[in-house]
Coordinates of C-alpha atoms in Angstrom, one line a residue:
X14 CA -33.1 62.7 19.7
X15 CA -32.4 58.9 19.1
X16 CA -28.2 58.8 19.1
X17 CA -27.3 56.2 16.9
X18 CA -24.4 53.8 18.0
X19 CA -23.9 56.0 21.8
X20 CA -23.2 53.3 23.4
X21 CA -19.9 52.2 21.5
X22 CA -19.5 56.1 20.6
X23 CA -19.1 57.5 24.7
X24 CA -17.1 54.2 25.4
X25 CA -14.5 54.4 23.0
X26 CA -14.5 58.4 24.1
X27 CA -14.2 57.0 27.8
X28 CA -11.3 55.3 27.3
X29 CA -9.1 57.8 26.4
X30 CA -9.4 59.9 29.6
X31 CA -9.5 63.1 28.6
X32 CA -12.8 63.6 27.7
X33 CA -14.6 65.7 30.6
X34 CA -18.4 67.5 31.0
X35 CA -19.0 70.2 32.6
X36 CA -22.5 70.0 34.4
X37 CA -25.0 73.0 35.1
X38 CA -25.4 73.5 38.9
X39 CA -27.5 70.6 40.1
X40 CA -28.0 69.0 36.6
X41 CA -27.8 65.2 36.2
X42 CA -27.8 63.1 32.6
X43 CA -29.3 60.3 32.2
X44 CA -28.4 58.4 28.8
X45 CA -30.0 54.9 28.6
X46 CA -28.7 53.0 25.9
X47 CA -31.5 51.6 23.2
X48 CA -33.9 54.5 24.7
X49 CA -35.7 55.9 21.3
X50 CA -35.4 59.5 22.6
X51 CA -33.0 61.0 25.3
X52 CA -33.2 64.7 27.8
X53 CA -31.1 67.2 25.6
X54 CA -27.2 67.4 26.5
X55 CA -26.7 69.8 29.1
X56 CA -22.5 69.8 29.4
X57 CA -19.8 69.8 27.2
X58 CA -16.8 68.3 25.8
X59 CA -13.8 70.3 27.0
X60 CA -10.3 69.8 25.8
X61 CA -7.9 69.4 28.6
X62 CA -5.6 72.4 28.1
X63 CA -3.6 74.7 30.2
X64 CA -5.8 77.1 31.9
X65 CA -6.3 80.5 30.3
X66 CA -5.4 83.7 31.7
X67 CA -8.2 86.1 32.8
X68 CA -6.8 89.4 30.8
X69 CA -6.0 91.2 28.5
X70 CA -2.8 90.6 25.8
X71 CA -0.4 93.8 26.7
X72 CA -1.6 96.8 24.9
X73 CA 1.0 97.5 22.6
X74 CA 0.7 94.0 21.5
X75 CA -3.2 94.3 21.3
X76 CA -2.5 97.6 19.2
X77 CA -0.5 95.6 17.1
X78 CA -2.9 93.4 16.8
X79 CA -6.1 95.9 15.9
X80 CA -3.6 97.4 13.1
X81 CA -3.4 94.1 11.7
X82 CA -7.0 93.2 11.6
X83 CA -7.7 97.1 9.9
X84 CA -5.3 96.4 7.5
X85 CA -6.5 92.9 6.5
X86 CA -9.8 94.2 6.2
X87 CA -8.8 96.8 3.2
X88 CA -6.6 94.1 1.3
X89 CA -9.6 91.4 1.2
X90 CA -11.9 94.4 0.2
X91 CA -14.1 93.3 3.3
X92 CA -16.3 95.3 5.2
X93 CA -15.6 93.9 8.6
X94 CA -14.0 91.1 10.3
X95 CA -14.2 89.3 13.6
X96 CA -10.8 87.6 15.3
X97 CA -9.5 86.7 18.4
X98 CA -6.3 85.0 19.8
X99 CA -5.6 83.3 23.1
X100 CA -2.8 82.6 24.8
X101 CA -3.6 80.7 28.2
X102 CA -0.3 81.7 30.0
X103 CA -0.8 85.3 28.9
X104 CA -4.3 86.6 28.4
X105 CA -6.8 87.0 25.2
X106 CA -7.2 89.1 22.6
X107 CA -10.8 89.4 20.5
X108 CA -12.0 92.0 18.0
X109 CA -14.9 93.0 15.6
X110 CA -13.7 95.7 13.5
X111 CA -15.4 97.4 10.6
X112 CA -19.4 97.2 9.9
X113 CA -21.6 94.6 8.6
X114 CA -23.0 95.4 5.0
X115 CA -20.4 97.7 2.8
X116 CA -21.9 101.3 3.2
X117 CA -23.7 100.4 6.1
X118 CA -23.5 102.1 9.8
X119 CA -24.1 98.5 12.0
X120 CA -21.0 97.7 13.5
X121 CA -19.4 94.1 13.7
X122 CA -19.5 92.3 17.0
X123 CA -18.3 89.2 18.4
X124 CA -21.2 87.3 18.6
X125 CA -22.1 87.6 15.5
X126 CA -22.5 84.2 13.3
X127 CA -21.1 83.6 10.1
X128 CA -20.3 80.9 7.6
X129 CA -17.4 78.7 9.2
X130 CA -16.0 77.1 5.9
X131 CA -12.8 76.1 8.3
X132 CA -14.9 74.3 10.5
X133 CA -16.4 71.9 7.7
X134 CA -13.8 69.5 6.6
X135 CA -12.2 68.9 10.1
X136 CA -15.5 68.2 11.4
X137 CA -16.5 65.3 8.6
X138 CA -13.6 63.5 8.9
X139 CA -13.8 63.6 12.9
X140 CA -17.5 62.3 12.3
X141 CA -15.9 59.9 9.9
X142 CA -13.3 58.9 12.9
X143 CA -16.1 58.6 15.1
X144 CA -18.3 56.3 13.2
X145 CA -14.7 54.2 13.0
X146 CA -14.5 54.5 16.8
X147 CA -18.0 53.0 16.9
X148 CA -17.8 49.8 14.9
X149 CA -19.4 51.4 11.9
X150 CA -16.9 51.3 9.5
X151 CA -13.2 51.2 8.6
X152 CA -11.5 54.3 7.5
X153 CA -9.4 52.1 5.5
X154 CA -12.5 50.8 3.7
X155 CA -13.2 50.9 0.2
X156 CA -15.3 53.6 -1.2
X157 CA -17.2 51.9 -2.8
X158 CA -18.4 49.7 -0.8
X159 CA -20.8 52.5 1.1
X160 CA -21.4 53.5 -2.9
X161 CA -21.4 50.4 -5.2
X162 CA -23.5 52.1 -8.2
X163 CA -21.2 55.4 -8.5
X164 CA -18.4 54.8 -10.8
X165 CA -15.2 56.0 -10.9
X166 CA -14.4 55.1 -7.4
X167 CA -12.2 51.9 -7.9
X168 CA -9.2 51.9 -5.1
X169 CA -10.1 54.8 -3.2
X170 CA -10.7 54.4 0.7
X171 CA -12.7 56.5 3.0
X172 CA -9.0 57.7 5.0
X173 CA -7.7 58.7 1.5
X174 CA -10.6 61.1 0.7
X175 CA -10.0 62.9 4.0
X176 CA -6.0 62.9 3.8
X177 CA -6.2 64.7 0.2
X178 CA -4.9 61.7 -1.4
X179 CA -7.6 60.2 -3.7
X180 CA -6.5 61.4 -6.9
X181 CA -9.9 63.4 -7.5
X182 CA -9.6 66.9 -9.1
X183 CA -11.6 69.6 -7.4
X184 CA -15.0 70.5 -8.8
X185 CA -15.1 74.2 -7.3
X186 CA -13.0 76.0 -10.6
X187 CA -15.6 74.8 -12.8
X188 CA -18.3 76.2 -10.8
X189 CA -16.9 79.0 -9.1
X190 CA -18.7 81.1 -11.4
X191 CA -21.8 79.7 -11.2
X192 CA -21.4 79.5 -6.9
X193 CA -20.8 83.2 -7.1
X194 CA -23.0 84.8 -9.8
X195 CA -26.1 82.4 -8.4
X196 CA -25.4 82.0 -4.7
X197 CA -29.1 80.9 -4.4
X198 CA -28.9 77.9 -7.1
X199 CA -29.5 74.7 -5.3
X200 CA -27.5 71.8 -6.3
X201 CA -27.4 67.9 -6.0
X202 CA -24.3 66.4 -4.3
X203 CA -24.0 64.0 -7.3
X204 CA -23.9 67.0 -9.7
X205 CA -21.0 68.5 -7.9
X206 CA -18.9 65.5 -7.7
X207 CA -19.3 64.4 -10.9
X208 CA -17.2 67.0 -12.5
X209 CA -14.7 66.1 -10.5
X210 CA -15.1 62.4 -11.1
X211 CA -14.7 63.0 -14.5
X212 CA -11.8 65.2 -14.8
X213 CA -8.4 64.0 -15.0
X214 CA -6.8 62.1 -11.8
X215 CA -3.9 60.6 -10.2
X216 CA -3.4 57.7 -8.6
X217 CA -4.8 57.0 -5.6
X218 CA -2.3 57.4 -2.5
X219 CA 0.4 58.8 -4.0
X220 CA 0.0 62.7 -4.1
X221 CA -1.7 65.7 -1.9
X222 CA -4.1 67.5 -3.2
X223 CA -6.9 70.2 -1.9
X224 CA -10.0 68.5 -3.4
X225 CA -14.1 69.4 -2.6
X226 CA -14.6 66.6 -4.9
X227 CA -13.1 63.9 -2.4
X228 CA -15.2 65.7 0.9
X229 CA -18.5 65.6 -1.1
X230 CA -18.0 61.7 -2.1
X231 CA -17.0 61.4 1.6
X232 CA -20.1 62.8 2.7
X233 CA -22.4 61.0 0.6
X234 CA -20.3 57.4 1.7
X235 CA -20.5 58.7 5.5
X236 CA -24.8 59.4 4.8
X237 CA -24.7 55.7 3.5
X238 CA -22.3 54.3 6.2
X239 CA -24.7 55.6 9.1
X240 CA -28.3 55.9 7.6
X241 CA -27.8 59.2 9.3
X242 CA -28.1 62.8 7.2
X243 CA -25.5 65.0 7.6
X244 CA -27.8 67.4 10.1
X245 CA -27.9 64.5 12.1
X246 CA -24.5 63.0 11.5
X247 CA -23.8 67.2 13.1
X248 CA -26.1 67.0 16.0
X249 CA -24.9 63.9 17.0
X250 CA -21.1 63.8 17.1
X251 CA -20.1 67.6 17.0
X252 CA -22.4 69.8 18.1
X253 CA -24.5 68.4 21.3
X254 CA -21.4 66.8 22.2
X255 CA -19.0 70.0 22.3
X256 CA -22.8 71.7 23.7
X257 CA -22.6 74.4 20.3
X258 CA -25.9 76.0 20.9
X259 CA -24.9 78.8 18.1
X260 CA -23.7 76.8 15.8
X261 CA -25.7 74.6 13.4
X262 CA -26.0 73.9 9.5
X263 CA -28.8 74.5 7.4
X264 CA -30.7 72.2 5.2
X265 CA -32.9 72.4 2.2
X266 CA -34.0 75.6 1.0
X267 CA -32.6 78.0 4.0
X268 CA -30.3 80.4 2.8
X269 CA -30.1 82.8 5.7
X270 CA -27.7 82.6 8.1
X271 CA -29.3 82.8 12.2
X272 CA -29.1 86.8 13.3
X273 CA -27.1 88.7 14.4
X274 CA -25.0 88.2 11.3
X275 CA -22.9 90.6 8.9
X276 CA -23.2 90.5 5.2
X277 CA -20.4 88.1 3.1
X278 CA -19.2 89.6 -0.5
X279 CA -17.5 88.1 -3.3
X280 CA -16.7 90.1 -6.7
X281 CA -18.3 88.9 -9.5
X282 CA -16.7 85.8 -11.9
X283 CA -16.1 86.4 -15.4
X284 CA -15.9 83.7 -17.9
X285 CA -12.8 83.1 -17.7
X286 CA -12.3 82.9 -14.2
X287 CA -10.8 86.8 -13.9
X288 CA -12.7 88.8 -10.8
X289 CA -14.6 91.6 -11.7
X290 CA -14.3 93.9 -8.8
X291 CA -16.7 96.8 -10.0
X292 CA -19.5 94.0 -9.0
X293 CA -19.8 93.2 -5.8
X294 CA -22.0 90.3 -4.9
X295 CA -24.1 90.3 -1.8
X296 CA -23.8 86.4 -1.1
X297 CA -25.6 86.2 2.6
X298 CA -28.5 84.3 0.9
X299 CA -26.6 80.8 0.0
X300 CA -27.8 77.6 -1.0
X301 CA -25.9 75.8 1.5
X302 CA -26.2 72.7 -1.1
X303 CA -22.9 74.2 -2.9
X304 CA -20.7 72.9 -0.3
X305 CA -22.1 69.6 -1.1
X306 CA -24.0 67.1 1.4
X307 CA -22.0 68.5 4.2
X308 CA -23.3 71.7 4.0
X309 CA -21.9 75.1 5.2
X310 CA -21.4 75.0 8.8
X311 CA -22.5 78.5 10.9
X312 CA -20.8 78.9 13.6
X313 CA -19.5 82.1 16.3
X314 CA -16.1 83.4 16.9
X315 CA -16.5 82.0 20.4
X316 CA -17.6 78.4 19.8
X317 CA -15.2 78.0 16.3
X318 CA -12.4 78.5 19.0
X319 CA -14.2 75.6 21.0
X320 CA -14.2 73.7 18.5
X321 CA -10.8 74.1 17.4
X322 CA -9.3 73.7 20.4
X323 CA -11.7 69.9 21.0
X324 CA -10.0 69.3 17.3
X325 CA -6.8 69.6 17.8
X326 CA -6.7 68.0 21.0
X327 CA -8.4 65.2 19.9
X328 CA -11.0 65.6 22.7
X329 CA -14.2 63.7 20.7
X330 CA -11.9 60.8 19.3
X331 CA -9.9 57.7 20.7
X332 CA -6.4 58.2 21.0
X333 CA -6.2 55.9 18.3
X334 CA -8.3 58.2 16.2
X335 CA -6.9 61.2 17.4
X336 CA -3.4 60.0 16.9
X337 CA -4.4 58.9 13.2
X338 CA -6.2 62.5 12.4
X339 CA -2.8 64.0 13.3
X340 CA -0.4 61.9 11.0
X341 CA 0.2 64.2 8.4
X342 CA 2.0 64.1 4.9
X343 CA 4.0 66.5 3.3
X344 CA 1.8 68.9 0.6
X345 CA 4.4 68.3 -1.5
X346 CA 5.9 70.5 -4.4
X347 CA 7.0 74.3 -3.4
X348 CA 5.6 73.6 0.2
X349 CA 7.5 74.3 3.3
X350 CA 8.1 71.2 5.1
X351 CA 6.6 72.4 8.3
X352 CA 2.8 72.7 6.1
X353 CA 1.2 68.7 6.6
X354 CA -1.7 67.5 6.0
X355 CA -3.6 64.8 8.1
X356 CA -7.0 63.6 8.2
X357 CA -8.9 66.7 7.6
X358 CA -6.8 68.4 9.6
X359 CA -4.0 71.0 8.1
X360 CA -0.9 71.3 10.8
X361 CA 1.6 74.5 10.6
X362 CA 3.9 74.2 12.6
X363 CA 2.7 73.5 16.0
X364 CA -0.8 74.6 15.2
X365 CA -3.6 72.4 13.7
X366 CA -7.1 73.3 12.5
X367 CA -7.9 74.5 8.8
X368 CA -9.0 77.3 6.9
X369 CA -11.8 78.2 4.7
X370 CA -13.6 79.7 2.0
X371 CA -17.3 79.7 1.0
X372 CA -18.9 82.1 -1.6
X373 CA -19.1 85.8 1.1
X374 CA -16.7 84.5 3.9
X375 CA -12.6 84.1 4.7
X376 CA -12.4 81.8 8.1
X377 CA -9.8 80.0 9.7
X378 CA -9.1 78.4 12.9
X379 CA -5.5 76.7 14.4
X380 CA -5.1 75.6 18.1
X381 CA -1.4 74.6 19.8
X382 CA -2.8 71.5 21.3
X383 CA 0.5 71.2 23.7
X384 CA 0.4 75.0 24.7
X385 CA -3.8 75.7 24.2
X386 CA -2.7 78.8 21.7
X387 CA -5.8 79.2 19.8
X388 CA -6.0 81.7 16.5
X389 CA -9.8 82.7 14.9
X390 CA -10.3 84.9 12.2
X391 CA -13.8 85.9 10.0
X392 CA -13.7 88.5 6.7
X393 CA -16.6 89.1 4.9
X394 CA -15.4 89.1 1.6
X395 CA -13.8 85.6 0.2
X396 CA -12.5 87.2 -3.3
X397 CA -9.2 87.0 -1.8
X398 CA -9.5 83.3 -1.5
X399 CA -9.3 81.0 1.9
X400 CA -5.3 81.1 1.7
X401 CA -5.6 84.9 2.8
X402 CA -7.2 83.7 6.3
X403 CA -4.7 81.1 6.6
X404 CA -2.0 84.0 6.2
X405 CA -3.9 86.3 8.9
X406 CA -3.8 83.8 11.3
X407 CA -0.6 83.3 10.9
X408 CA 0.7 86.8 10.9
X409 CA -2.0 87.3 14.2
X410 CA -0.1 84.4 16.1
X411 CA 3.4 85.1 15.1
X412 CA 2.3 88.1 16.9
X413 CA 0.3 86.5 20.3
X414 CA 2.8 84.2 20.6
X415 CA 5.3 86.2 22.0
X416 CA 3.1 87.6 25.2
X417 CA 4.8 87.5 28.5
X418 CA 3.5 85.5 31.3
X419 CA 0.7 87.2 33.2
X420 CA -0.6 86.1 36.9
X421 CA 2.5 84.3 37.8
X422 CA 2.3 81.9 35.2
X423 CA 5.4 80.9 32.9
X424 CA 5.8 81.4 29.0
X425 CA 6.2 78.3 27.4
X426 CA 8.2 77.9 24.3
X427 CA 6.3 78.2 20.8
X428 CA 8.2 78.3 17.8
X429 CA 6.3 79.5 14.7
X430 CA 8.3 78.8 11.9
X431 CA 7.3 82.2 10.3
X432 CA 7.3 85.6 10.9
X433 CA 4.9 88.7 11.4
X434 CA 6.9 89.9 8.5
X435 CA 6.8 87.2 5.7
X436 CA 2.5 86.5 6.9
X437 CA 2.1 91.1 6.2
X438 CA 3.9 90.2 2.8
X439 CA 2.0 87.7 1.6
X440 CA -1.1 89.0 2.5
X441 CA 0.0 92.6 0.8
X442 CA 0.7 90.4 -2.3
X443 CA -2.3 88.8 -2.2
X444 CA -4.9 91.9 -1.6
X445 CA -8.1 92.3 -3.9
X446 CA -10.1 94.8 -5.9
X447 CA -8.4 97.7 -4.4
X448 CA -8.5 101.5 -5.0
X449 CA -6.3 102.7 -8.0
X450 CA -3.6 104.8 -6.6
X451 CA -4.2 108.7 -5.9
X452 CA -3.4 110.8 -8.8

């Protein structure tokens, strides 16, 4: 593997202090710098948070917990679903409930991969940081100077795309139809964004808003920026750094996802963007080009909480970088003030990670980085759209967050500025394709 730019990358990493490896019994690296090949990565990144507890959460809290799960697993119309929660001062909580195709007899369990739409955005803008960290570019460079013969790009910079604040529209409504009645169509990067490009826009800076368009032009600037594909760009700042062995992103025409895997679902589109839940989709085979040049990340419910927990502590980045990643914005409009938006990164609250959809898959992911409070959750069924994983999160830790201290340790203080209550109720409001009422 020849690591492009290590040398800057691991000092400006080095610097910050926090970055540690953990080494297999006996093992010793060896990274020359200018070496056209190096021995494969055999530690980790780890975050430096507080320790977590060896336990169980308390059972009635675990109960609570599993009913919560079961339930979200009927209103998304999902088959199964894989979560966890863990509070280091109080113990852990992880569950695969439900079975992995709809009719089917194979349970869910946790090792099971899936599509990890969270993980995607927060991890191209931290390779975006980390190419800054290196000397490669600026985030406050212009767009178009990494892609001088794509119009339509005039006063946009790299930091802009990742904050939301480009002024592009987002391509997936047009194509949401096609994504989920045609899983399996591949597409060209320059195709997707070019509806977006084209649509109507604001001006650059002043506005949030949720935009694929502005990740996939970011992606194709980032390929140009580095020389490096987006596999690569993967391999060499997220996953053999953080040591993701299950985790990976496929290329080309691979539309599997690695096994053991459950099914993902989506009811059909009709043409005018209503669901039609009397057809199901079976969307496990994907073209992974519909998330544009970045792909759609696969990933574990064990190493998404790695890797949320190495994201919102900054673990991979300078503190420069780290510090800029978390300066968030307001959302604006109806938003509650305690929803920001930084540099890929969504904040709620205290927590900070994102959530996602992808054609057959719900995910999302949010870490505490002061406390280490970490919240996962998978459904296999994205009709309900990615804002119903963002609610089960929350509703999961406004529950966890409230464990006792176990093994002498002491509870710290985290205020979620939501309830159990108001998460159940939006996620009730938001339920999908389900059963008409008896009688």
């Amino acid at each position: 593997m020849f690591l492009r730019n290590e040398g800057a990358r691991l000092n400006a990493q080095s610097k910050r202090g926090r970055r540690r490896r953990l080494f297999a019994a006996g093992a010793m690296v060896l990274l020359t710098v200018g070496l056209a090949a190096c021995s494969a990565d055999v530690g980790a990144v780890v975050p430096e948070l507080p320790k977590q507890h060896d336990g169980p959460l308390p059972q009635a809290m675990t109960e609570q917990l599993d009913a919560a799960l079961a339930q979200a697993i009927a209103w998304s119309a999902s088959s199964g679903a894989i979560a966890g929660v863990w509070a280091p001062w109080g113990g852990e909580w992880t569950s695969a409930q439900g079975v992995s195709t709809v009719g089917g007899s194979t349970p869910l369990s946790r090792d099971m991969h899936f599509r990890s739409a969270a993980g995607d955005r927060p991890m191209v803008c931290t390779v975006m940081l980390e190419l800054a960290d290196a000397g490669t570019l600026s985030v406050s460079d212009p767009v178009a100077k990494y892609l001088p013969d794509q119009p339509g790009l005039e006063g946009i910079t790299l930091g802009q795309l990742c904050q939301g604040t480009a002024g592009l529209a987002d391509y997936r409504a047009q194509f949401q139809a096609q994504f989920v009645n045609n899983p399996t169509r591949e597409w060209s990067g320059i195709e997707l964004i070019s509806g977006g490009l084209a649509a109507a826009r604001t001006e650059p800076g002043t506005t949030w808003q949720d935009s694929a368009t502005a990740i996939g032009v970011l992606g194709l600037a980032l390929t140009a920026a580095s020389g490096q594909s987006w596999s690569e760009l993967y391999d060499d700042y997220i996953f053999t750094p953080l040591g993701l062995s299950e985790t990976s992103v496929p290329v080309g025409d691979d539309l599997t996802i690695a096994s053991p895997a459950p099914h993902g679902y989506a009811a059909a589109v009709n043409a005018d963007g209503s669901r039609d839940c009397a057809v199901m989709h079976d969307e496990t085979k994907l073209s992974p080009s519909l998330s544009g040049v970045t792909g759609g990340v696969v990933s574990t419910l064990d190493e998404l909480k790695h890797w949320s927990q190495v994201l919102a502590e900054g673990s991979l980045l300078s503190k420069r970088s780290a510090d800029a990643q978390l300066a968030t914005i307001s959302l604006g409009g109806d938003s509650p003030t305690w929803k920001g938006y930084g540099l890929g990164v969504q904040t709620l609250g205290p927590l900070v990670g994102h959530d996602g959809e992808i054609s057959g898959f719900l995910t999302a992911a949010y870490t505490d980085p002061q406390t280490g409070f970490t919240v996962v959750v998978m459904l296999n069924n994205s009709t309900a759209g990615k804002g119903f994983a963002q609610q089960l999160a929350m509703q999961l830790a406004s529950i966890a967050s409230k464990a006792p201290a176990a093994g002498g340790a002491s509870a710290p203080v985290l205020e979620l500025p939501w309830s159990a209550e108001q998460a159940t109720a939006a996620l009730q409001a938001a339920a999908v394709c389900q059963p008409a009422p008896a009688g």
